[in-house]
Amino acid sequence: MKTQIGIIGAGPAGLLLSHLLARQGIDSIVLENQSRSYVENRVRAGVLEHGTVNLLTKVGLAERLRYKGLPHYGVEIRFNNKSHRIDFNELTNGAGIVIYGQQEIVKDLIKTRVKDGGEVLFEVSDVSICDPTRDTVKLKFRQKGKDHEIACDFIAGCDGFHGISRKCIPEENLSTFNREYPFAWLGVLVDAPPSAKELIYANSPNGFALHSMRSPSITRNYIQCNLNESITNWSDDRIWQALHDRLEIVPDWELIEGAILEKGITPMRSYVCETMRYGQLFLAGDAAHIVPPTGAKGMNLAISDVSYLSAAFTAWYQSKSEELLNNYAKNCLRHVWRGEHFSWYMTSLLHKFPHSSPFQEKLQLAEFEYLCHSNAASRSLAENYVGFRFK
Ligand code: RFL
Ligand code: PHB
């Protein structure tokens, strides 16, 4: 087999890259080790920045997003018994976010790639990259018990944080930055209508909680829990008790309960691999960087990366110009570090840190009070939340 761009991973990064390349007449093959139904049903991100929505609209992927997505023009922050609304409309000249599940984007992308005759191979195994420093790189994999090889001009490693792409860059060439947080998030998908019109981030005396949503009848809630905690320690009753306790911290507000459809625990980490290119291999999305979910930036950064990468491949095929390929990491990393900083800021502001001193807790409160009283502070949060323009 032969293609121009071999793409590893059918998450938002790999699938969108394949779509953007196809629009420029560039061939690609996507290799995914999970099944189609697994990737289409994996519950993850939900917040699309306005730049993400604009890009998806521009490239013909917003048909369902337009009628199923929920536009939001603010978020609420609760701290002890006080509430503060960040008004995106007023603070960012009308920019907003749209709530639309990541798995819905993945469904839209797969459907479009299949309709356009794109090659997305699911349930492959043993994917490996043979020497990315050569001009033609080989991708090897197994499917249905048979070994295959694809000769590619370039490889895009879009295989998430635990994929193989980053690991095939020699240790001595890697420049990485890492921070782990001393807690995790327990997330639940609930069959109940949202209890508020907008997302609520709460720093309560007993820890962080987030009330989010997926549709007018499905909510998504998160609570801070201990690192390495087993989900079996969290009965539905215990989860509801924690959610009521942490979210109902302002007068006259009640959380609506419903059947818990799914639950899972996610550790919190900030990580950046600045080596986003090694020879003909380019890393994009979670393969190169992850953020704690508090700022809702992960998928948006993955989409920003592939918009740069598709432009760089396009310039190379159209005019053999290497400039954008050479500047790929630099262009992406400006957005990545902004997203890293914002996610760290939101995480630091809103969680209870084990062993934190009364001094640190006073600093959190001082920052919240600053948001409540300073338009400049709220504007900064708003502009980071709705996101900056990429490409
Ligand atoms: P993905 O989505 O992890 O896709 C990688 C794909 O590669 C496949 N793969 C392989 N395929 C072949 N061979 C191998 N060896 C492979 N190894 C892996 C995997 O099966 C998978 O299909 O990475 P991508 O495309 O870079 O996308 C990144 C986003 O998924 C991620 O950043 C977000 O989900 C993060 N995130 C959020 N981001 C937001 O922008 N807004 C949010 O509101 C938000 N909330 C969240 C989140 C992530 C969460 N979790 C579970 C980590 C909430 C949560 C709870
Ligand atoms: C979500 O709806 O899954 C969500 C929303 C906001 C976040 C993280 C996750 O910061």
Coordinates of C-alpha atoms and ligand atoms in Angstrom, one line a residue:
M1 CA 0.0 0.0 0.0
K2 CA 1.0 3.6 -0.6
T3 CA -0.3 7.0 0.6
Q4 CA 0.9 10.5 1.0
I5 CA 0.1 10.9 4.7
G6 CA -0.1 7.9 7.1
I7 CA -2.2 8.9 10.1
I8 CA -2.2 7.0 13.3
G9 CA -5.3 7.4 15.4
A10 CA -9.0 8.1 14.6
G11 CA -9.7 10.6 17.3
P12 CA -10.7 14.2 16.5
A13 CA -7.1 15.1 15.5
G14 CA -6.5 12.2 13.0
L15 CA -9.9 12.2 11.5
L16 CA -10.1 16.0 11.0
L17 CA -6.6 16.0 9.5
S18 CA -7.6 13.4 7.0
H19 CA -10.7 15.4 6.1
L20 CA -8.7 18.7 5.7
L21 CA -6.1 17.0 3.5
A22 CA -8.8 15.4 1.3
R23 CA -10.2 18.8 0.7
Q24 CA -6.8 19.8 -0.7
G25 CA -6.5 16.6 -2.9
I26 CA -4.0 15.0 -0.6
D27 CA -4.3 11.2 0.1
S28 CA -4.2 9.7 3.6
I29 CA -4.9 6.4 5.4
V30 CA -6.0 6.5 9.0
L31 CA -5.1 3.5 11.2
E32 CA -7.1 3.0 14.4
N33 CA -6.7 0.2 16.9
Q34 CA -10.2 0.4 18.4
S35 CA -13.5 -0.4 16.6
R36 CA -15.6 2.2 14.9
S37 CA -18.4 1.9 17.5
Y38 CA -15.9 2.2 20.4
V39 CA -14.5 5.5 19.1
E40 CA -17.9 6.8 18.2
N41 CA -19.2 6.2 21.7
R42 CA -16.3 7.2 23.9
V43 CA -17.6 10.0 26.2
R44 CA -15.1 12.8 26.5
A45 CA -14.9 16.5 25.7
G46 CA -17.9 18.7 25.3
V47 CA -16.9 22.4 24.9
L48 CA -16.0 23.8 21.5
E49 CA -14.3 27.1 21.3
H50 CA -15.6 29.6 18.8
G51 CA -12.5 29.1 16.6
T52 CA -13.2 25.3 16.6
V53 CA -16.8 25.9 15.6
N54 CA -15.8 28.3 12.8
L55 CA -13.3 25.8 11.4
L56 CA -15.8 22.9 11.5
T57 CA -18.3 25.1 9.8
K58 CA -15.9 26.3 7.1
V59 CA -14.9 22.8 6.1
G60 CA -18.5 21.4 5.9
L61 CA -18.7 19.5 9.1
A62 CA -21.3 21.5 11.0
E63 CA -24.6 20.2 9.7
R64 CA -25.5 18.4 12.9
L65 CA -23.5 20.7 15.1
R66 CA -25.7 23.6 13.9
Y67 CA -28.9 22.1 15.2
K68 CA -27.7 19.8 18.0
G69 CA -25.0 22.0 19.5
L70 CA -25.9 24.2 22.4
P71 CA -24.5 27.8 22.1
H72 CA -23.4 29.2 25.5
Y73 CA -22.6 32.9 26.2
G74 CA -21.3 32.5 29.8
V75 CA -20.2 30.2 32.6
E76 CA -20.9 30.5 36.3
I77 CA -18.2 30.1 39.0
R78 CA -19.3 29.3 42.5
F79 CA -16.9 29.8 45.4
N80 CA -18.2 28.9 48.9
N81 CA -21.6 30.5 49.0
K82 CA -21.0 33.2 46.3
S83 CA -21.6 33.0 42.6
H84 CA -20.0 35.0 39.7
R85 CA -21.1 34.8 36.1
I86 CA -18.5 35.3 33.3
D87 CA -20.4 36.9 30.5
F88 CA -18.7 36.0 27.2
N89 CA -21.0 38.2 25.2
E90 CA -20.1 41.3 27.1
L91 CA -16.5 40.5 27.7
T92 CA -15.4 39.1 24.3
N93 CA -17.5 41.0 21.8
G94 CA -20.0 38.3 21.3
A95 CA -17.8 35.2 21.0
G96 CA -19.2 32.1 22.7
I97 CA -18.7 28.4 23.0
V98 CA -20.8 25.5 21.8
I99 CA -21.6 22.4 23.8
Y100 CA -21.4 19.4 21.5
G101 CA -20.0 16.0 22.6
Q102 CA -16.6 15.0 21.2
Q103 CA -18.1 11.6 20.1
E104 CA -20.6 13.5 18.0
I105 CA -17.7 15.2 16.1
V106 CA -16.1 11.9 15.7
K107 CA -19.3 10.4 14.3
D108 CA -19.6 13.4 11.9
L109 CA -16.0 13.0 10.8
I110 CA -16.2 9.2 10.2
K111 CA -19.4 9.5 8.3
T112 CA -18.0 12.2 6.1
R113 CA -14.7 10.4 5.5
V114 CA -16.6 7.2 4.5
K115 CA -18.9 9.1 2.2
D116 CA -15.9 10.8 0.5
G117 CA -14.2 7.5 0.0
G118 CA -11.6 8.1 2.6
E119 CA -9.7 5.1 4.1
V120 CA -10.1 4.7 7.8
L121 CA -9.0 1.2 9.0
F122 CA -10.4 0.2 12.4
E123 CA -9.3 -2.6 14.7
V124 CA -5.7 -2.7 13.4
S125 CA -2.9 -3.8 15.8
D126 CA 0.9 -3.7 16.2
V127 CA 1.2 -0.3 14.4
S128 CA 4.9 0.6 14.1
I129 CA 6.8 3.4 12.3
C130 CA 10.0 2.4 10.5
D131 CA 12.7 5.1 10.6
P132 CA 10.9 8.4 10.3
T133 CA 14.2 10.1 9.3
R134 CA 14.0 8.6 5.8
D135 CA 12.3 10.3 2.9
T136 CA 9.8 7.5 2.5
V137 CA 8.6 6.2 5.8
K138 CA 6.9 2.8 6.3
L139 CA 4.0 2.2 8.6
K140 CA 3.5 -1.5 9.5
F141 CA 0.4 -3.0 11.1
R142 CA -1.7 -6.1 11.4
Q143 CA -5.3 -6.5 10.5
K144 CA -7.5 -9.6 10.6
G145 CA -4.4 -11.8 11.2
K146 CA -2.4 -10.4 8.3
D147 CA 0.7 -8.1 8.2
H148 CA 0.6 -5.0 6.1
E149 CA 2.9 -2.1 5.1
I150 CA 2.2 1.4 3.9
A151 CA 4.8 3.6 2.2
C152 CA 4.2 7.2 3.2
D153 CA 5.7 10.6 2.5
F154 CA 4.9 11.7 6.0
I155 CA 3.4 10.3 9.2
A156 CA 1.0 12.2 11.5
G157 CA 1.0 10.7 15.0
C158 CA -2.5 11.5 16.2
D159 CA -2.7 8.5 18.6
G160 CA -3.3 10.2 21.9
F161 CA -1.2 10.4 25.0
H162 CA -0.7 6.6 25.3
G163 CA 0.0 6.0 21.6
I164 CA 3.2 4.7 19.9
S165 CA 4.2 7.8 17.8
R166 CA 5.8 9.9 20.5
K167 CA 7.6 6.8 21.9
C168 CA 9.4 6.2 18.6
I169 CA 11.3 9.5 18.9
P170 CA 14.6 8.8 20.6
E171 CA 14.8 9.9 24.2
E172 CA 17.8 12.2 23.5
N173 CA 15.7 14.2 20.9
L174 CA 12.7 14.7 23.2
S175 CA 12.1 18.0 25.0
T176 CA 9.2 17.4 27.5
F177 CA 7.5 19.2 30.4
N178 CA 5.2 17.5 32.9
R179 CA 3.1 18.3 36.0
E180 CA 0.8 15.8 37.7
Y181 CA -2.0 17.0 40.1
P182 CA -2.7 15.3 43.4
F183 CA -6.4 14.5 42.5
A184 CA -8.6 13.1 39.7
W185 CA -12.0 13.8 38.2
L186 CA -14.9 11.4 38.5
G187 CA -17.2 12.0 35.6
V188 CA -20.9 10.9 35.2
L189 CA -23.2 11.0 32.3
V190 CA -26.8 11.4 33.6
D191 CA -30.2 11.0 32.1
A192 CA -31.6 14.3 33.4
P193 CA -32.2 17.8 32.1
P194 CA -29.6 20.4 33.0
S195 CA -30.2 22.2 36.3
A196 CA -28.9 25.5 34.8
K197 CA -28.7 27.1 31.5
E198 CA -24.9 27.4 31.6
L199 CA -21.9 25.4 33.0
I200 CA -21.2 25.7 36.7
Y201 CA -17.7 25.4 38.1
A202 CA -17.8 25.1 41.9
N203 CA -15.0 25.3 44.5
S204 CA -16.8 24.1 47.6
P205 CA -15.4 23.4 51.1
N206 CA -15.4 19.7 50.2
G207 CA -13.8 20.0 46.8
F208 CA -14.4 20.8 43.2
A209 CA -17.5 19.9 41.1
L210 CA -18.7 20.8 37.6
H211 CA -22.2 20.8 36.2
S212 CA -22.2 20.4 32.4
M213 CA -24.5 19.0 29.8
R214 CA -24.7 17.3 26.5
S215 CA -28.3 18.0 25.4
P216 CA -31.6 19.3 26.8
S217 CA -32.1 15.9 28.4
I218 CA -28.6 14.7 29.3
T219 CA -26.2 16.2 31.8
R220 CA -22.5 15.6 32.5
N221 CA -21.2 16.2 36.0
Y222 CA -17.7 15.9 37.5
I223 CA -16.4 15.8 41.0
Q224 CA -12.9 16.0 42.3
C225 CA -11.8 12.7 43.9
N226 CA -8.6 11.2 45.2
L227 CA -5.9 10.1 42.9
N228 CA -5.8 6.3 42.3
E229 CA -9.4 6.0 43.6
S230 CA -11.3 3.0 42.4
I231 CA -14.7 3.7 40.8
T232 CA -16.1 0.8 42.8
N233 CA -15.8 3.1 45.9
W234 CA -18.3 5.4 44.4
S235 CA -21.9 4.2 44.5
D236 CA -24.5 6.3 42.8
D237 CA -25.7 7.4 46.2
R238 CA -22.2 8.6 47.2
I239 CA -21.9 10.5 43.8
W240 CA -25.2 12.3 44.3
Q241 CA -24.4 13.2 47.8
A242 CA -21.1 14.7 46.7
L243 CA -22.7 16.6 43.8
H244 CA -25.4 18.1 45.9
D245 CA -23.0 19.0 48.6
R246 CA -20.5 20.7 46.3
L247 CA -22.9 22.4 43.8
E248 CA -25.8 23.4 46.0
I249 CA -23.7 26.1 47.7
V250 CA -25.7 29.1 46.7
P251 CA -29.3 29.8 47.8
D252 CA -32.3 28.5 45.9
W253 CA -30.6 26.2 43.5
E254 CA -31.2 22.5 43.2
L255 CA -29.4 19.8 41.2
I256 CA -31.8 17.5 39.2
E257 CA -31.0 13.8 39.6
G258 CA -31.4 11.1 37.0
A259 CA -30.2 7.6 36.1
I260 CA -26.4 7.5 35.9
L261 CA -25.6 6.2 32.4
E262 CA -21.8 6.0 32.6
K263 CA -19.1 6.8 35.1
G264 CA -15.3 7.0 34.9
I265 CA -12.2 8.4 36.6
T266 CA -9.6 10.6 34.8
P267 CA -6.3 11.6 36.4
M268 CA -5.2 15.2 35.9
R269 CA -2.0 16.1 34.2
S270 CA -0.3 18.9 32.2
Y271 CA 2.3 17.6 29.7
V272 CA 4.0 19.1 26.7
C273 CA 6.3 17.4 24.2
E274 CA 7.9 20.3 22.4
T275 CA 9.4 17.9 19.9
M276 CA 6.4 17.9 17.6
R277 CA 8.5 16.9 14.6
Y278 CA 11.0 14.2 14.1
G279 CA 12.1 13.7 10.5
Q280 CA 9.0 12.9 8.5
L281 CA 6.9 12.2 11.7
F282 CA 4.7 15.0 13.1
L283 CA 2.8 14.8 16.4
A284 CA -0.6 16.4 16.9
G285 CA -3.2 16.6 19.7
D286 CA -2.9 14.5 22.9
A287 CA 0.0 12.6 21.4
A288 CA 2.1 15.8 21.9
H289 CA 0.3 17.5 24.8
I290 CA -2.4 17.1 27.4
V291 CA -4.0 19.5 29.8
P292 CA -6.2 18.9 32.9
P293 CA -9.8 19.2 31.7
T294 CA -10.7 22.2 33.9
G295 CA -10.3 24.7 31.1
A296 CA -11.9 22.5 28.4
K297 CA -8.9 23.0 26.1
G298 CA -7.7 19.4 25.1
M299 CA -9.8 18.8 22.0
N300 CA -9.6 22.4 20.9
L301 CA -5.8 22.3 21.0
A302 CA -5.9 19.0 19.0
I303 CA -8.0 20.8 16.3
S304 CA -5.7 23.8 16.3
D305 CA -2.6 21.5 15.7
V306 CA -4.2 19.8 12.7
S307 CA -5.3 23.0 11.1
Y308 CA -1.5 24.0 11.1
L309 CA -0.4 20.6 10.0
S310 CA -2.8 20.4 7.1
A311 CA -1.7 23.9 5.9
A312 CA 1.9 22.8 6.2
F313 CA 1.4 19.6 4.1
T314 CA -0.7 21.5 1.6
A315 CA 2.1 24.1 1.1
W316 CA 4.6 21.3 0.7
Y317 CA 2.6 19.5 -2.0
Q318 CA 1.6 22.7 -3.8
S319 CA 4.9 24.4 -3.9
K320 CA 7.5 22.2 -2.2
S321 CA 7.8 25.0 0.4
E322 CA 9.1 23.6 3.7
E323 CA 8.6 26.8 5.7
L324 CA 5.3 25.8 7.4
L325 CA 6.6 22.3 8.1
N326 CA 9.7 23.7 9.7
N327 CA 7.5 26.2 11.7
Y328 CA 4.8 23.6 12.7
A329 CA 5.9 23.1 16.3
K330 CA 6.6 26.8 16.9
N331 CA 3.1 27.8 15.5
C332 CA 1.3 25.1 17.5
L333 CA 3.2 25.7 20.8
R334 CA 2.1 29.3 21.1
H335 CA -1.5 28.0 21.5
V336 CA -0.5 24.9 23.5
W337 CA 1.3 26.9 26.2
R338 CA -1.6 29.4 26.4
G339 CA -3.9 26.5 26.9
E340 CA -1.6 24.8 29.4
H341 CA -1.4 28.0 31.4
F342 CA -5.2 28.6 31.4
S343 CA -5.9 24.9 32.3
W344 CA -3.4 25.1 35.2
Y345 CA -4.9 28.5 36.3
M346 CA -8.5 27.1 36.4
T347 CA -7.3 23.9 38.1
S348 CA -5.4 25.9 40.7
L349 CA -8.3 28.2 41.4
L350 CA -11.0 25.7 41.7
H351 CA -9.7 22.5 43.5
K352 CA -9.0 21.6 47.1
F353 CA -5.3 20.7 47.2
P354 CA -4.4 18.0 49.8
H355 CA -2.1 19.5 52.4
S356 CA -2.7 23.1 51.1
S357 CA -2.0 25.7 53.7
P358 CA -4.5 28.4 54.9
F359 CA -2.3 30.8 53.0
Q360 CA -2.9 29.0 49.7
E361 CA -6.6 28.9 50.4
K362 CA -6.7 32.7 51.0
L363 CA -4.9 33.2 47.7
Q364 CA -7.6 31.2 45.9
L365 CA -10.3 33.3 47.5
A366 CA -8.4 36.5 46.7
E367 CA -8.3 35.4 43.0
F368 CA -12.1 34.7 43.0
E369 CA -12.8 38.1 44.6
Y370 CA -10.6 39.7 41.9
L371 CA -12.7 38.0 39.2
C372 CA -15.9 39.3 40.9
H373 CA -14.7 42.9 41.2
S374 CA -12.5 43.4 38.2
N375 CA -13.8 43.5 34.6
A376 CA -10.2 43.1 33.4
A377 CA -9.8 39.8 35.4
S378 CA -13.2 38.5 34.1
R379 CA -12.4 39.5 30.6
S380 CA -9.1 37.6 30.7
L381 CA -10.9 34.5 31.9
A382 CA -13.6 34.9 29.2
E383 CA -11.1 35.5 26.3
N384 CA -9.1 32.4 27.3
Y385 CA -12.3 30.3 27.7
V386 CA -13.8 31.1 24.3
G387 CA -10.3 30.7 22.8
F388 CA -7.9 32.5 20.5
R389 CA -8.0 32.5 16.8
F390 CA -5.8 29.8 15.3
K391 CA -4.5 29.9 11.7
Ligands
RFL1 P1 -7.6 10.9 21.1 O1 -9.0 11.4 21.2 O2 -7.1 10.3 22.4 O3 -7.5 9.9 19.9 C1 -6.4 9.1 19.7 C2 -6.8 7.9 18.9 O4 -5.7 7.1 18.7 C3 -6.0 5.7 18.9 N1 -4.7 5.0 19.2 C4 -4.1 4.2 18.3 N2 -4.5 3.8 17.0 C5 -3.6 2.9 16.4 N3 -2.5 2.4 17.0 C6 -2.1 2.8 18.2 N4 -1.0 2.3 18.7 C7 -3.0 3.7 18.9 N5 -2.9 4.2 20.2 C8 -4.0 5.0 20.3 C9 -7.0 5.8 20.1 O5 -7.8 4.6 20.2 C10 -7.8 7.0 19.7 O6 -8.9 6.7 18.9 O7 -6.6 12.1 20.8 P2 -6.8 13.4 19.9 O8 -7.4 13.1 18.6 O9 -5.5 14.1 20.0 O10 -7.9 14.3 20.7 C11 -7.7 14.8 21.9 C12 -9.0 14.8 22.8 O11 -9.6 13.5 22.7 C13 -8.7 15.2 24.2 O12 -7.8 16.3 24.2 C14 -10.0 15.7 24.9 O13 -11.0 14.7 25.0 C15 -9.7 16.3 26.2 N6 -10.9 16.7 27.0 C16 -11.6 17.9 26.7 N7 -11.1 18.7 25.7 C17 -11.8 19.8 25.3 O14 -11.4 20.5 24.4 N8 -13.0 20.2 26.0 C18 -13.5 19.5 27.0 O15 -14.6 19.8 27.5 C19 -12.7 18.3 27.4 N9 -13.2 17.5 28.4 C20 -11.5 15.9 28.0 C21 -12.6 16.4 28.7 C22 -10.9 14.7 28.3 C23 -11.4 13.9 29.3 N10 -10.8 12.6 29.5 C24 -11.5 11.4 29.6 C25 -9.4 12.5 29.3 C26 -13.1 15.6 29.7 C27 -12.5 14.4 30.0 C28 -13.1 13.6 31.2
PHB2 C1 -17.7 18.5 29.6 O1 -18.8 18.9 29.4 O2 -17.3 17.3 29.5 C2 -16.7 19.5 30.2 C3 -17.0 20.8 30.3 C4 -16.1 21.7 30.7 C5 -14.9 21.3 31.2 C6 -14.5 19.9 31.1 C7 -15.5 19.0 30.6 O3 -14.0 22.1 31.7

